[in-house]
CSV table of C-alpha atoms in Angstrom, one decimal:
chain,number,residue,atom,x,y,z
F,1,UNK,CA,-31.2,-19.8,-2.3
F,2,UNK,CA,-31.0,-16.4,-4.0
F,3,UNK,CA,-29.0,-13.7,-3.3
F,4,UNK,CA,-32.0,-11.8,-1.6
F,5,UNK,CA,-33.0,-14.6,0.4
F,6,UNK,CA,-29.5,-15.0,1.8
F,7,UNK,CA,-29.3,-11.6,2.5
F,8,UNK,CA,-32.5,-11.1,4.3
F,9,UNK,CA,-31.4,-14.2,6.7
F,10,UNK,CA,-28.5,-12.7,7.9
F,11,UNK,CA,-30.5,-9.3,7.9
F,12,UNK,CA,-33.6,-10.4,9.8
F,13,UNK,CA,-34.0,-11.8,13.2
F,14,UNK,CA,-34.4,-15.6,14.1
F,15,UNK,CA,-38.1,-15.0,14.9
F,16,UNK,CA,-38.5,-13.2,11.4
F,17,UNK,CA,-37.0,-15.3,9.6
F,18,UNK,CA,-38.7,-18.0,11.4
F,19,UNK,CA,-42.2,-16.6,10.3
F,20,UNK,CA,-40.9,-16.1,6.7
F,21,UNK,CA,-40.0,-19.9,6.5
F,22,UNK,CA,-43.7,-20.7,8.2
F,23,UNK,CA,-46.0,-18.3,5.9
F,24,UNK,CA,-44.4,-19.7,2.7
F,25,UNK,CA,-45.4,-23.7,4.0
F,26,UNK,CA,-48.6,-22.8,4.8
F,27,UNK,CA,-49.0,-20.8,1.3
F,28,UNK,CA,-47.3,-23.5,-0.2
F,29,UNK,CA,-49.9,-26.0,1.4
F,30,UNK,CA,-52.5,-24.0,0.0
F,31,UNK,CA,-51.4,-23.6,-3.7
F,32,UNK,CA,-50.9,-19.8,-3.1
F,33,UNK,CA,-48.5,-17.8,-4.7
F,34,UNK,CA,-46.9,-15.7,-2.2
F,35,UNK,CA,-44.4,-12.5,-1.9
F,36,UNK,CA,-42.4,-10.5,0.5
F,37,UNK,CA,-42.7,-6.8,-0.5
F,38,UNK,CA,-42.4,-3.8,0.4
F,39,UNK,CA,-40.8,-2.2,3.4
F,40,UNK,CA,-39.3,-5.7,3.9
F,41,UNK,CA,-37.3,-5.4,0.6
F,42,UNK,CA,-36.9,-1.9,0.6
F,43,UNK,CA,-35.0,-1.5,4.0
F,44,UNK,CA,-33.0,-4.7,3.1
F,45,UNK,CA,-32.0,-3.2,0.1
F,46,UNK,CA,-31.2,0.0,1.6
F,47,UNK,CA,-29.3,-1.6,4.8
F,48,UNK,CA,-32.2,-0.6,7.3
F,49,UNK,CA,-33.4,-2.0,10.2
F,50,UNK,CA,-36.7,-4.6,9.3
F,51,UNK,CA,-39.4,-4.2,11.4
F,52,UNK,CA,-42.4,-5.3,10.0
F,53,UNK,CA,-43.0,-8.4,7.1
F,54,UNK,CA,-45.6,-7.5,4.2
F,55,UNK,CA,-46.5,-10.3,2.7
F,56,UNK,CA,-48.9,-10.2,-0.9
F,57,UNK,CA,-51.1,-13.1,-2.0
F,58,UNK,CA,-52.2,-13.7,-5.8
F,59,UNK,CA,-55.7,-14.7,-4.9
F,60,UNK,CA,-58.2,-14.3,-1.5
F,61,UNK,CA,-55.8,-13.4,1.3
F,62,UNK,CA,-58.3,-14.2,3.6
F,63,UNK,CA,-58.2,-18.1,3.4
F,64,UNK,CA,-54.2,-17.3,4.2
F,65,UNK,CA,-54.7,-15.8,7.4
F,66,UNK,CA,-57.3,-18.0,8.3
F,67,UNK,CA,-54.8,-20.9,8.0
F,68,UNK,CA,-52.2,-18.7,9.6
F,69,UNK,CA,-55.0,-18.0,12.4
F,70,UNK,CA,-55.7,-21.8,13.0
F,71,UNK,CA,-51.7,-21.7,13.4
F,72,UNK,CA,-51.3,-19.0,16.5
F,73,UNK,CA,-51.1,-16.2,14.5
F,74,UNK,CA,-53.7,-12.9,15.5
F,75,UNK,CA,-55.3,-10.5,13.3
F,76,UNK,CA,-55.0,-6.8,15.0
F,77,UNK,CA,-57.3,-5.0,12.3
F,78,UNK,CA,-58.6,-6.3,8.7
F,79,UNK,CA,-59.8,-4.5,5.6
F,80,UNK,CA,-62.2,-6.7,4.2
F,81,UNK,CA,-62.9,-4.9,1.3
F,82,UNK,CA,-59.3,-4.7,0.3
F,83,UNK,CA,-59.0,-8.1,1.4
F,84,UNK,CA,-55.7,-7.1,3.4
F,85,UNK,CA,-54.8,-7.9,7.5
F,86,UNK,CA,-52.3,-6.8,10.2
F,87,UNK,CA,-51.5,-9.7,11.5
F,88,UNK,CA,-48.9,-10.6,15.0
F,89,UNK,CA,-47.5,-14.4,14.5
F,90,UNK,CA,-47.6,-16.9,17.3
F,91,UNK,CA,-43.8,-15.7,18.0
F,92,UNK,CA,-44.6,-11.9,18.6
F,93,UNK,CA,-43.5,-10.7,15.3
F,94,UNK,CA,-45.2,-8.3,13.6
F,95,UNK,CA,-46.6,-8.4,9.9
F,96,UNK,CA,-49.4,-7.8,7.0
F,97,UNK,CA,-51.2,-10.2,4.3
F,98,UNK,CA,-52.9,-8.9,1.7
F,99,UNK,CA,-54.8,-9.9,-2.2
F,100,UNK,CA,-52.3,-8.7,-5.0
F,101,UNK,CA,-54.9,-6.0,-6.3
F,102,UNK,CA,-55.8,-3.0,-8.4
F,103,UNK,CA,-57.3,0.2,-7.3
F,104,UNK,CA,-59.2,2.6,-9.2
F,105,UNK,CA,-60.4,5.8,-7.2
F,106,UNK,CA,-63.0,8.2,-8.0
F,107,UNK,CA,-62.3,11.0,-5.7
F,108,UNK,CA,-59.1,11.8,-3.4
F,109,UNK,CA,-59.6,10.0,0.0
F,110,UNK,CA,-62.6,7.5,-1.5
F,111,UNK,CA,-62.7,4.2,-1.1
F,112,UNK,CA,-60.8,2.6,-3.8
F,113,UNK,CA,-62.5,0.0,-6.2
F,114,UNK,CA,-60.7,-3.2,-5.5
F,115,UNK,CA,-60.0,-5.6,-8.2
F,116,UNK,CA,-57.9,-9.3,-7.9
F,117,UNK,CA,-54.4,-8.9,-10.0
F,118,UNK,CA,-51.3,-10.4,-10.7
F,119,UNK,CA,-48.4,-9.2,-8.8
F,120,UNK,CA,-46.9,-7.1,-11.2
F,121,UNK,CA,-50.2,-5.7,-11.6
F,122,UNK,CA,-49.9,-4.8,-7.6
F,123,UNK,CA,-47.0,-3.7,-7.4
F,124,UNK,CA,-47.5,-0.9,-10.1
F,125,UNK,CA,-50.1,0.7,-8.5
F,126,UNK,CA,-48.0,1.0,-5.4
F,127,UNK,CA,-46.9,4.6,-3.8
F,128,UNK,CA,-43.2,4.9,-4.6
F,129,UNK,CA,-41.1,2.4,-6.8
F,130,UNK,CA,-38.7,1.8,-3.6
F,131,UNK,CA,-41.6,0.4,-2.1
F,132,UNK,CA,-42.5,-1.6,-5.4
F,133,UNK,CA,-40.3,-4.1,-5.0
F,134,UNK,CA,-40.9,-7.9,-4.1
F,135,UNK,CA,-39.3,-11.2,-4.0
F,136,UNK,CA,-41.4,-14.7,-4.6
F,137,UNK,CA,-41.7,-16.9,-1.6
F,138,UNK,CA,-43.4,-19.7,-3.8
F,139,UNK,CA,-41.6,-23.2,-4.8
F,140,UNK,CA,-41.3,-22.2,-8.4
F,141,UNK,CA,-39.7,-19.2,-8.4
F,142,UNK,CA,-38.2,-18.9,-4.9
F,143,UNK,CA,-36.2,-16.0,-4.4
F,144,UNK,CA,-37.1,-14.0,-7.8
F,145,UNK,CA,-36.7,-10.5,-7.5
F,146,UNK,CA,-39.4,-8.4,-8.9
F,147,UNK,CA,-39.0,-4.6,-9.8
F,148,UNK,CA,-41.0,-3.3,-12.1
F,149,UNK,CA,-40.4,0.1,-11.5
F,150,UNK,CA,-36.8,-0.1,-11.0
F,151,UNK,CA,-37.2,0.6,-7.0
F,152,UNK,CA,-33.7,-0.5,-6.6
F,153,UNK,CA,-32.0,2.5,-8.0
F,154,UNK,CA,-34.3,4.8,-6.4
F,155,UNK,CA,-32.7,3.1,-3.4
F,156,UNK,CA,-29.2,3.1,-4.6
F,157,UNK,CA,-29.6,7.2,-5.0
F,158,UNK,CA,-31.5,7.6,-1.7
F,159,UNK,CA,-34.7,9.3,-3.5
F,160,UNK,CA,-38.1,9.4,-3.4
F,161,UNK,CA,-39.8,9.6,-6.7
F,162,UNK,CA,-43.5,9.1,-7.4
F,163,UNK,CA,-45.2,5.7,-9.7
F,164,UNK,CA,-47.1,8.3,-11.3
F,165,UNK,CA,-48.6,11.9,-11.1
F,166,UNK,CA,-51.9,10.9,-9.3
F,167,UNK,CA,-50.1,9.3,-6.5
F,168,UNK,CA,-51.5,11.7,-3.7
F,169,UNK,CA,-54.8,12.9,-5.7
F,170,UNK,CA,-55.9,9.2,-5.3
F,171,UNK,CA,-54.8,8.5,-1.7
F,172,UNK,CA,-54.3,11.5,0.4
F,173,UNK,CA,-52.8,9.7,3.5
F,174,UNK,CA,-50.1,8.9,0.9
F,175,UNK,CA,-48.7,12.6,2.0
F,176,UNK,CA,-48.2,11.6,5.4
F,177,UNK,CA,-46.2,8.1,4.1
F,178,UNK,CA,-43.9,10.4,2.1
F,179,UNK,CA,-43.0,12.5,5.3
F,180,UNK,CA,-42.3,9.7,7.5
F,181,UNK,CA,-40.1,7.7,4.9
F,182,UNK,CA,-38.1,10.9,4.1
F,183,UNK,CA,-37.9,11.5,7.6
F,184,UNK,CA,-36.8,8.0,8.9
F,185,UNK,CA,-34.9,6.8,5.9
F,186,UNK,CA,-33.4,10.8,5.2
F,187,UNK,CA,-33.9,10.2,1.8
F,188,UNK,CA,-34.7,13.0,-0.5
F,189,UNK,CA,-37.5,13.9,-2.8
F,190,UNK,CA,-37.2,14.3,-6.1
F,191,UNK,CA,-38.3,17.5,-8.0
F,192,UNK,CA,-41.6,16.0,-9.3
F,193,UNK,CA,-42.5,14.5,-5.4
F,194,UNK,CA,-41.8,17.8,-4.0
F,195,UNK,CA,-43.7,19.5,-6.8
F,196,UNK,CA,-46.9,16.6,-6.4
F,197,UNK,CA,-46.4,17.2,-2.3
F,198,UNK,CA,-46.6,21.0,-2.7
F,199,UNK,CA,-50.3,21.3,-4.9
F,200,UNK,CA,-51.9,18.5,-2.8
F,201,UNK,CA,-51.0,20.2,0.4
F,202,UNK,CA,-52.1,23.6,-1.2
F,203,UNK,CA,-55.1,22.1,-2.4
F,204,UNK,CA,-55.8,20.8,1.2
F,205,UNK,CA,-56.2,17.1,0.3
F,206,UNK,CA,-55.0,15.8,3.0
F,207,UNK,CA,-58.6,16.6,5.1
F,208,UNK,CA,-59.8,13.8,2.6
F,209,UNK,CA,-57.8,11.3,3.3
F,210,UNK,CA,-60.0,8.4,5.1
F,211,UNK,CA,-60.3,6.8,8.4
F,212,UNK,CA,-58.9,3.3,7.7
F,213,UNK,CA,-55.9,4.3,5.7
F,214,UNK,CA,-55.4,7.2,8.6
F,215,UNK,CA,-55.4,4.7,10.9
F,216,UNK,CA,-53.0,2.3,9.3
F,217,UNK,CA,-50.6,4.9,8.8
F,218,UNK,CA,-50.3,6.3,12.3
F,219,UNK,CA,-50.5,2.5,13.8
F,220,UNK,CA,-47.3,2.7,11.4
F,221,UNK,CA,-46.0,6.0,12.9
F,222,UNK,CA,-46.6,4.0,16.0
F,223,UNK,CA,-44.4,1.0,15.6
F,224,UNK,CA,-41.3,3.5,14.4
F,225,UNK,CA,-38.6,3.7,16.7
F,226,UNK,CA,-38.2,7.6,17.2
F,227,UNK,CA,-41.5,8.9,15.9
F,228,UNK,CA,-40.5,12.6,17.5
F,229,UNK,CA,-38.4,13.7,14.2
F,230,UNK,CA,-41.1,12.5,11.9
F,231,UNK,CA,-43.7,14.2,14.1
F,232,UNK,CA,-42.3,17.1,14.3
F,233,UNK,CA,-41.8,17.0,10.1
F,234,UNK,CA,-45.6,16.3,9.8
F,235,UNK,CA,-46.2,19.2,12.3
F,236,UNK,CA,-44.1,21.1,9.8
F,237,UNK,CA,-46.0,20.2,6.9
F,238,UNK,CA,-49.4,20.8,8.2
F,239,UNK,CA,-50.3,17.5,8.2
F,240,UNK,CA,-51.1,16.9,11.6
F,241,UNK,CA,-53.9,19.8,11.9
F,242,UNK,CA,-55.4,17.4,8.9
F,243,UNK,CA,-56.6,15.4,11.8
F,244,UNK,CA,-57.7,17.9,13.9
F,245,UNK,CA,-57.0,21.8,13.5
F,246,UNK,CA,-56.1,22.4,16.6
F,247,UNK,CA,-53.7,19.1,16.6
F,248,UNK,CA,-50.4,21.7,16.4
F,249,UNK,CA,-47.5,23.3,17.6
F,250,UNK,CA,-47.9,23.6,21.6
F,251,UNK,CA,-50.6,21.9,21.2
F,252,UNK,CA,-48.6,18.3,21.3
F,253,UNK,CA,-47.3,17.2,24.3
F,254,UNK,CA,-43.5,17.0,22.6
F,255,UNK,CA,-41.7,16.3,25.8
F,256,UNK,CA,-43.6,13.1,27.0
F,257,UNK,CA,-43.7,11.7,23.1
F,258,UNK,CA,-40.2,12.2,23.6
F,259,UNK,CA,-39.9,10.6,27.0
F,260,UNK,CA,-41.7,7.3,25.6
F,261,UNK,CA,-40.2,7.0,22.5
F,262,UNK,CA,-36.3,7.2,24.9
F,263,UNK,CA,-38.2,4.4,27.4
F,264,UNK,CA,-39.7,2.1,24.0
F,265,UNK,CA,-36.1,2.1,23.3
F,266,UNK,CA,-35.2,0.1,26.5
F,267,UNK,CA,-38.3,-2.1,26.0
F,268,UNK,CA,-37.4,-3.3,22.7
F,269,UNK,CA,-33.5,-3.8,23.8
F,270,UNK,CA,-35.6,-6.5,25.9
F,271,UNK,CA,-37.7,-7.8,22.7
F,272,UNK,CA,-41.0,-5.8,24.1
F,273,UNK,CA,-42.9,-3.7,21.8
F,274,UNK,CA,-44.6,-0.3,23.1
F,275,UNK,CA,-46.6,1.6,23.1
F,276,UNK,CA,-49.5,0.2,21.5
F,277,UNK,CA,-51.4,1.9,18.7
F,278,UNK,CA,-54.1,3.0,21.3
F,279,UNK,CA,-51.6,4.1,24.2
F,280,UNK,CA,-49.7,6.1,20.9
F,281,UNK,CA,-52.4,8.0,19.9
F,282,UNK,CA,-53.8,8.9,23.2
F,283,UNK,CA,-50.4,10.5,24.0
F,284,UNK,CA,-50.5,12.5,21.1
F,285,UNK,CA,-53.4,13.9,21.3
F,286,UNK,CA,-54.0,14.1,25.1
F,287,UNK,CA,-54.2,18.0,24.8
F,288,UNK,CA,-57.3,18.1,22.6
F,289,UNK,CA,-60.7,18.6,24.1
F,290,UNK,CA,-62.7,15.7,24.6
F,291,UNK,CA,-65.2,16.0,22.1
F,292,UNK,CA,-62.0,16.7,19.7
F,293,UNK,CA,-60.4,13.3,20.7
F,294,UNK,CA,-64.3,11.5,20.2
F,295,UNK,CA,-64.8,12.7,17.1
F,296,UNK,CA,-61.3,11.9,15.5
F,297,UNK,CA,-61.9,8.2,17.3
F,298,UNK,CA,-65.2,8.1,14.8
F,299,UNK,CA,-63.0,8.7,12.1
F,300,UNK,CA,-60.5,6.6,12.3
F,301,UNK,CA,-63.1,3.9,13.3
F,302,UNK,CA,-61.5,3.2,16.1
F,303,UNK,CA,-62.8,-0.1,18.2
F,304,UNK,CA,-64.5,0.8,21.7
F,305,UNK,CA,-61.8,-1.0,23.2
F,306,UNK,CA,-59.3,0.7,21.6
F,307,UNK,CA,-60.6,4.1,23.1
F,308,UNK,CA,-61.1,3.1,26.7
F,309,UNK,CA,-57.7,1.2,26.7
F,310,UNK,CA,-55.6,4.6,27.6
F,311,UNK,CA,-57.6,5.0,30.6
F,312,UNK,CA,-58.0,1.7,32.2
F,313,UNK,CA,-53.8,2.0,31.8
F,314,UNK,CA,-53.5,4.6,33.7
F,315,UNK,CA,-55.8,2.9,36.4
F,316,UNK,CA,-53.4,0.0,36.4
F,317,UNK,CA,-50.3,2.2,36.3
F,318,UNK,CA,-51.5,3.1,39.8
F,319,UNK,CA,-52.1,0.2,41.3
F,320,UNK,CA,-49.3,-1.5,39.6
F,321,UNK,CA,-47.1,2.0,41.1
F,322,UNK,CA,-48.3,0.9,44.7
F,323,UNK,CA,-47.6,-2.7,44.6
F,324,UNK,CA,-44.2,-1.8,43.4
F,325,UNK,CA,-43.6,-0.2,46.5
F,326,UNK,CA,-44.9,-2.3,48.6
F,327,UNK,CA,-44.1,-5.9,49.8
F,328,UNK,CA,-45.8,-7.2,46.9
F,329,UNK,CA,-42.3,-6.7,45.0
F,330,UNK,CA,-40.2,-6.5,48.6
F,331,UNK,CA,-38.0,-9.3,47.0
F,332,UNK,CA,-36.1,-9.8,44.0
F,333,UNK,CA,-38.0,-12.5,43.0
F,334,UNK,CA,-41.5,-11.1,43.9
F,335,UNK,CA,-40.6,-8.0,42.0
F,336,UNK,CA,-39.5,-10.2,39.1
F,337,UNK,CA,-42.5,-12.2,39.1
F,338,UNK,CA,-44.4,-8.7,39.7
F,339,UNK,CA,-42.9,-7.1,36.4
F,340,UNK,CA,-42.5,-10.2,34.2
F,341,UNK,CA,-46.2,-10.5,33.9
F,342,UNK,CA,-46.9,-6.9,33.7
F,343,UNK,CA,-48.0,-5.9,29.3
F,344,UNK,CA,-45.5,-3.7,27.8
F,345,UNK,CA,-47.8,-0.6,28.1
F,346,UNK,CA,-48.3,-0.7,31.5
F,347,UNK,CA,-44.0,-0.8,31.9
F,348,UNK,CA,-43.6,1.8,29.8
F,349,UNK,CA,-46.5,3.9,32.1
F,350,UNK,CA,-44.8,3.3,34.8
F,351,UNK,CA,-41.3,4.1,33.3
F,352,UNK,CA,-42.3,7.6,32.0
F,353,UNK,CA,-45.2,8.8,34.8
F,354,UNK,CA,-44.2,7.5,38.0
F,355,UNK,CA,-41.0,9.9,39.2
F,356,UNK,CA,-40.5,8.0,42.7
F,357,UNK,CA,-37.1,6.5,43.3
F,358,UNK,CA,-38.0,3.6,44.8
F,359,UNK,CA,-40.3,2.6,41.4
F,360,UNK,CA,-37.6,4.2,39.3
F,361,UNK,CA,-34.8,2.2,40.7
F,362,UNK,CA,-36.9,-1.5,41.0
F,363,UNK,CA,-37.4,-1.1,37.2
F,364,UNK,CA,-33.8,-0.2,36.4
F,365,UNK,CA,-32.8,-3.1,38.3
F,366,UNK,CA,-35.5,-5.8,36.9
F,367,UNK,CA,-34.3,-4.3,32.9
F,368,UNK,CA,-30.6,-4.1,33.0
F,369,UNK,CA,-29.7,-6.9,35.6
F,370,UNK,CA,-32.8,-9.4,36.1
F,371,UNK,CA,-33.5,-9.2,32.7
F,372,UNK,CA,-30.1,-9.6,31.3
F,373,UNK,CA,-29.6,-12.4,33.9
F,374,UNK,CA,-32.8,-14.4,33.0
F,375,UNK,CA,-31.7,-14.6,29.0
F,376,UNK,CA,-28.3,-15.7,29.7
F,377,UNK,CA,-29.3,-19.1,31.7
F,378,UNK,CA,-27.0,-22.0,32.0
F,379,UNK,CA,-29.6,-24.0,29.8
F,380,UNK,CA,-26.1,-25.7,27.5
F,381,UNK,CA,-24.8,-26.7,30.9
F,382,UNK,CA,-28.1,-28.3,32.3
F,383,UNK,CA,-28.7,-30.1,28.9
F,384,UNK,CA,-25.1,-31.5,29.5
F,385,UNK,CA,-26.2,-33.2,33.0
F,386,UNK,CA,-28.8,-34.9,30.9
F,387,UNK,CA,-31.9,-33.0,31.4
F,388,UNK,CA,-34.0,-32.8,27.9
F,389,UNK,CA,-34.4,-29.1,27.2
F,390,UNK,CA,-38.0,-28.3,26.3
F,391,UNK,CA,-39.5,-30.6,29.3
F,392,UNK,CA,-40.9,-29.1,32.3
F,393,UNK,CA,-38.5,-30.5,34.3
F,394,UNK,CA,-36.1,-28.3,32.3
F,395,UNK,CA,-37.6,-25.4,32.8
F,396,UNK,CA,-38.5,-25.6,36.1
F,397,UNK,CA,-34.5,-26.0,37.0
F,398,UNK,CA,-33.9,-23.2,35.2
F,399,UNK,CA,-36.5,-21.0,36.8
F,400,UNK,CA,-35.2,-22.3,40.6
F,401,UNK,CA,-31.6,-21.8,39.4
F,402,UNK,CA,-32.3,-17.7,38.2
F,403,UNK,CA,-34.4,-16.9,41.2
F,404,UNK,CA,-31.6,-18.3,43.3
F,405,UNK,CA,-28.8,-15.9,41.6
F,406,UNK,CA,-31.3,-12.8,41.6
F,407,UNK,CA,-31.3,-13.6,45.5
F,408,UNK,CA,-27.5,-13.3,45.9
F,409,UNK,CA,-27.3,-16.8,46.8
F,410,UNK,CA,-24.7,-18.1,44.0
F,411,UNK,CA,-21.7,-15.5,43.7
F,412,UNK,CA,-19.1,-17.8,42.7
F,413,UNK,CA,-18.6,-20.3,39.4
F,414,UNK,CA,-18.2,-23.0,42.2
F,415,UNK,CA,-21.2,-22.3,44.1
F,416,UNK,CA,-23.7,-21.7,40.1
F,417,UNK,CA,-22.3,-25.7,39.3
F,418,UNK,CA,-22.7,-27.5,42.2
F,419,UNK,CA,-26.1,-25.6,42.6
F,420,UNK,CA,-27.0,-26.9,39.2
F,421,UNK,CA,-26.0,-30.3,40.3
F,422,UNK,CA,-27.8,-30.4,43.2
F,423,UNK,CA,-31.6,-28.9,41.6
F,424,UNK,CA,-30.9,-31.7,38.9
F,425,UNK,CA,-30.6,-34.5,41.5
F,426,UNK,CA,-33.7,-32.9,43.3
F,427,UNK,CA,-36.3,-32.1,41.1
F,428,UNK,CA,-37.0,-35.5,39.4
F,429,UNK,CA,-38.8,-35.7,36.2
């Protein structure tokens, strides 16, 4: 194993690193050559926190994520003519596939023209060198580090320097990638990025930039853990009133993107991701008129789902606020079973629009004790009385043992063993 690769294991998470070890069998199986670049390498390299897994293909990425697909994994949104997909694994994490490629443009914010390449070839005609970085995931060259633009000291000096003069001529939305890295990273710009950054703002190119790449960027906005600072650095910039003019100032409703980004915070302590793209955008531009909101929906392209998802939220949040109040979560284990099933969004709804102390304090309660309480179950102990883990014998011990403790009924070590004991001799297999 390389250096890299035995840094990113102790880097990444168990579920990461169990989708890194998955992707390269099934690319393996498939006689692809496949690499981890990007982000990935870049916020290894750099000691950052790794969110999200890009993974490049020399060849059709397509017939990779329809494998993958076959496997449990789900695409969120595809490219087709960049032959590229966002893609959630079967184990919740988070990631993209995409064709090594070329792109030519013809005018700032067009469609690229899309050619197949070799991986050096990709990674050349990338944004920034620290983001031009990849290592091989494929059986002959495992682990190989690939800079071709010597990213890595870009990295070591904490700078942002441009592949090449055109970087934001060619793709606008490029603008609002060097804010948010600069931002999130505090990195600097070099002279020439500054420089580049200054004529392209002046020469309003960031109105050109088009819908898909938009979109991809803010769903990448989206998934940052304080998005507030980088916000309020694109407001700055004028980069927000590319997407609508009057997207501005007071115009943003700063203190509830605040509010959710300080609740996402407790969600992800409990490995849930929120908000969703759809939820994220409607909270940013929930001051704009309607027909301001439709039409920058048309040009992001964004699916009709995607649109009316905000609003049937809020008509859950409601109900959801009710039962929680109610008898329907009267109990600890009602309201755990209540909240256990409820999606991410809807928590952090309910966490961030629903003052009332009763809802206030049942969620408090299911996050830092139920929650808690449920990941720290006695499974070592039951798989010492004999019980196979993985059977649904096992789990169904485990799930009468934690409703048990939520309900006060074993306070003592004594009383949590020969409780144990006792569901093992009862629930048979």
């Amino acid at each position: 194993m390389s250096d890299y690769l035995f840094l990113m294991e102790s880097r990444v998470s168990p579920d990461q690193w169990h989708v890194l070890m998955a992707i390269e069998r099934v690319a393996a199986s498939l006689e692809m050559n496949l690499y981890l670049v990007g982000g990935a390498i870049r916020d290894l390299v750099a000691g950052s926190p790794i969110d999200d897994l890009d993974f490049v293909v020399e060849g059709k990425a397509s017939k990779l994520v329809k494998e993958l697909c076959r496997r449990g994994a789900r695409v969120l949104s595809e490219n087709a003519s960049l032959q590229s997909a966002e893609v959630e694994f079967a184990n919740g994490i988070m990631g993209s596939v995409s064709m090594a490629r070329t792109e030519r443009f013809s005018k700032p914010g067009a469609p690229p023209r899309i050619a197949s390449a070799t991986i050096i070839a990709d990674l050349r005609r990338r944004d920034f060198p620290m983001n031009s970085i990849g290592v091989s995931l494929s059986p002959n060259s495992r682990g190989l580090l690939l800079d071709p633009s010597n990213g890595l000291a870009d990295i070591e000096k904490r700078e942002i320097r441009p592949q090449h003069n055109y970087i934001f001529f060619d793709d606008p939305v490029r603008m609002f990638r060097a804010v948010r890295l600069r931002v999130r990273l505090g990195f600097t710009w070099d002279a020439k990025t500054a420089a580049l950054f200054q004529s392209a703002r002046d020469a309003g190119l960031a109105q050109n930039a088009s819908g898909e790449p938009v979109a991809h960027e803010l769903r990448q906005l989206a998934r940052e853990r304080n998005p507030v600072p980088i916000l309020k650095e694109l407001d700055k910039e004028k980069l927000l009133r590319a997407l609508n003019p009057r997207l501005q100032g007071n115009a943003i409703d700063w203190q509830g993107i605040a509010k959710t980004a300080k609740a996402s915070q407790l969600l992800a302590a409990a490995g849930l991701r929120a908000p969703s793209f759809p939820l994220f955008l409607h909270q940013l531009i929930r001051k704009l008129p309607a027909r301001d909101k439709t039409a920058l929906y048309d040009r992001l392209r964004l699916p009709r789902a995607d649109r009316n998802l905000p609003q049937k939220l809020e008509s859950d949040a409601k109900k959801l606020a009710k039962d929680l109040v109610g008898k329907a979560a009267g109990t600890p284990t009602k309201l755990f079973q209540l909240l256990s099933k409820t999606p991410p969004d809807l928590l952090l709804l309910l966490m961030t629009s629903f003052a009332q102390k009763t809802i206030q304090s049942r969620l408090k309660t299911y996050f830092t004790k139920y929650l808690p309480l449920r990941a720290n179950s006695p499974a070592k102990e039951l798989e010492q009385l004999g019980v196979k883990p993985g059977t649904p014998r096992f789990q169904k011990i485990l799930d009468a043992y934690f409703f048990a403790s939520i309900e006060g009924e074993l306070r003592t070590p004594n009383q949590q063993q020969k409780y144990l004991v006792r569901l093992v001799q009862q629930i048979k297999p």
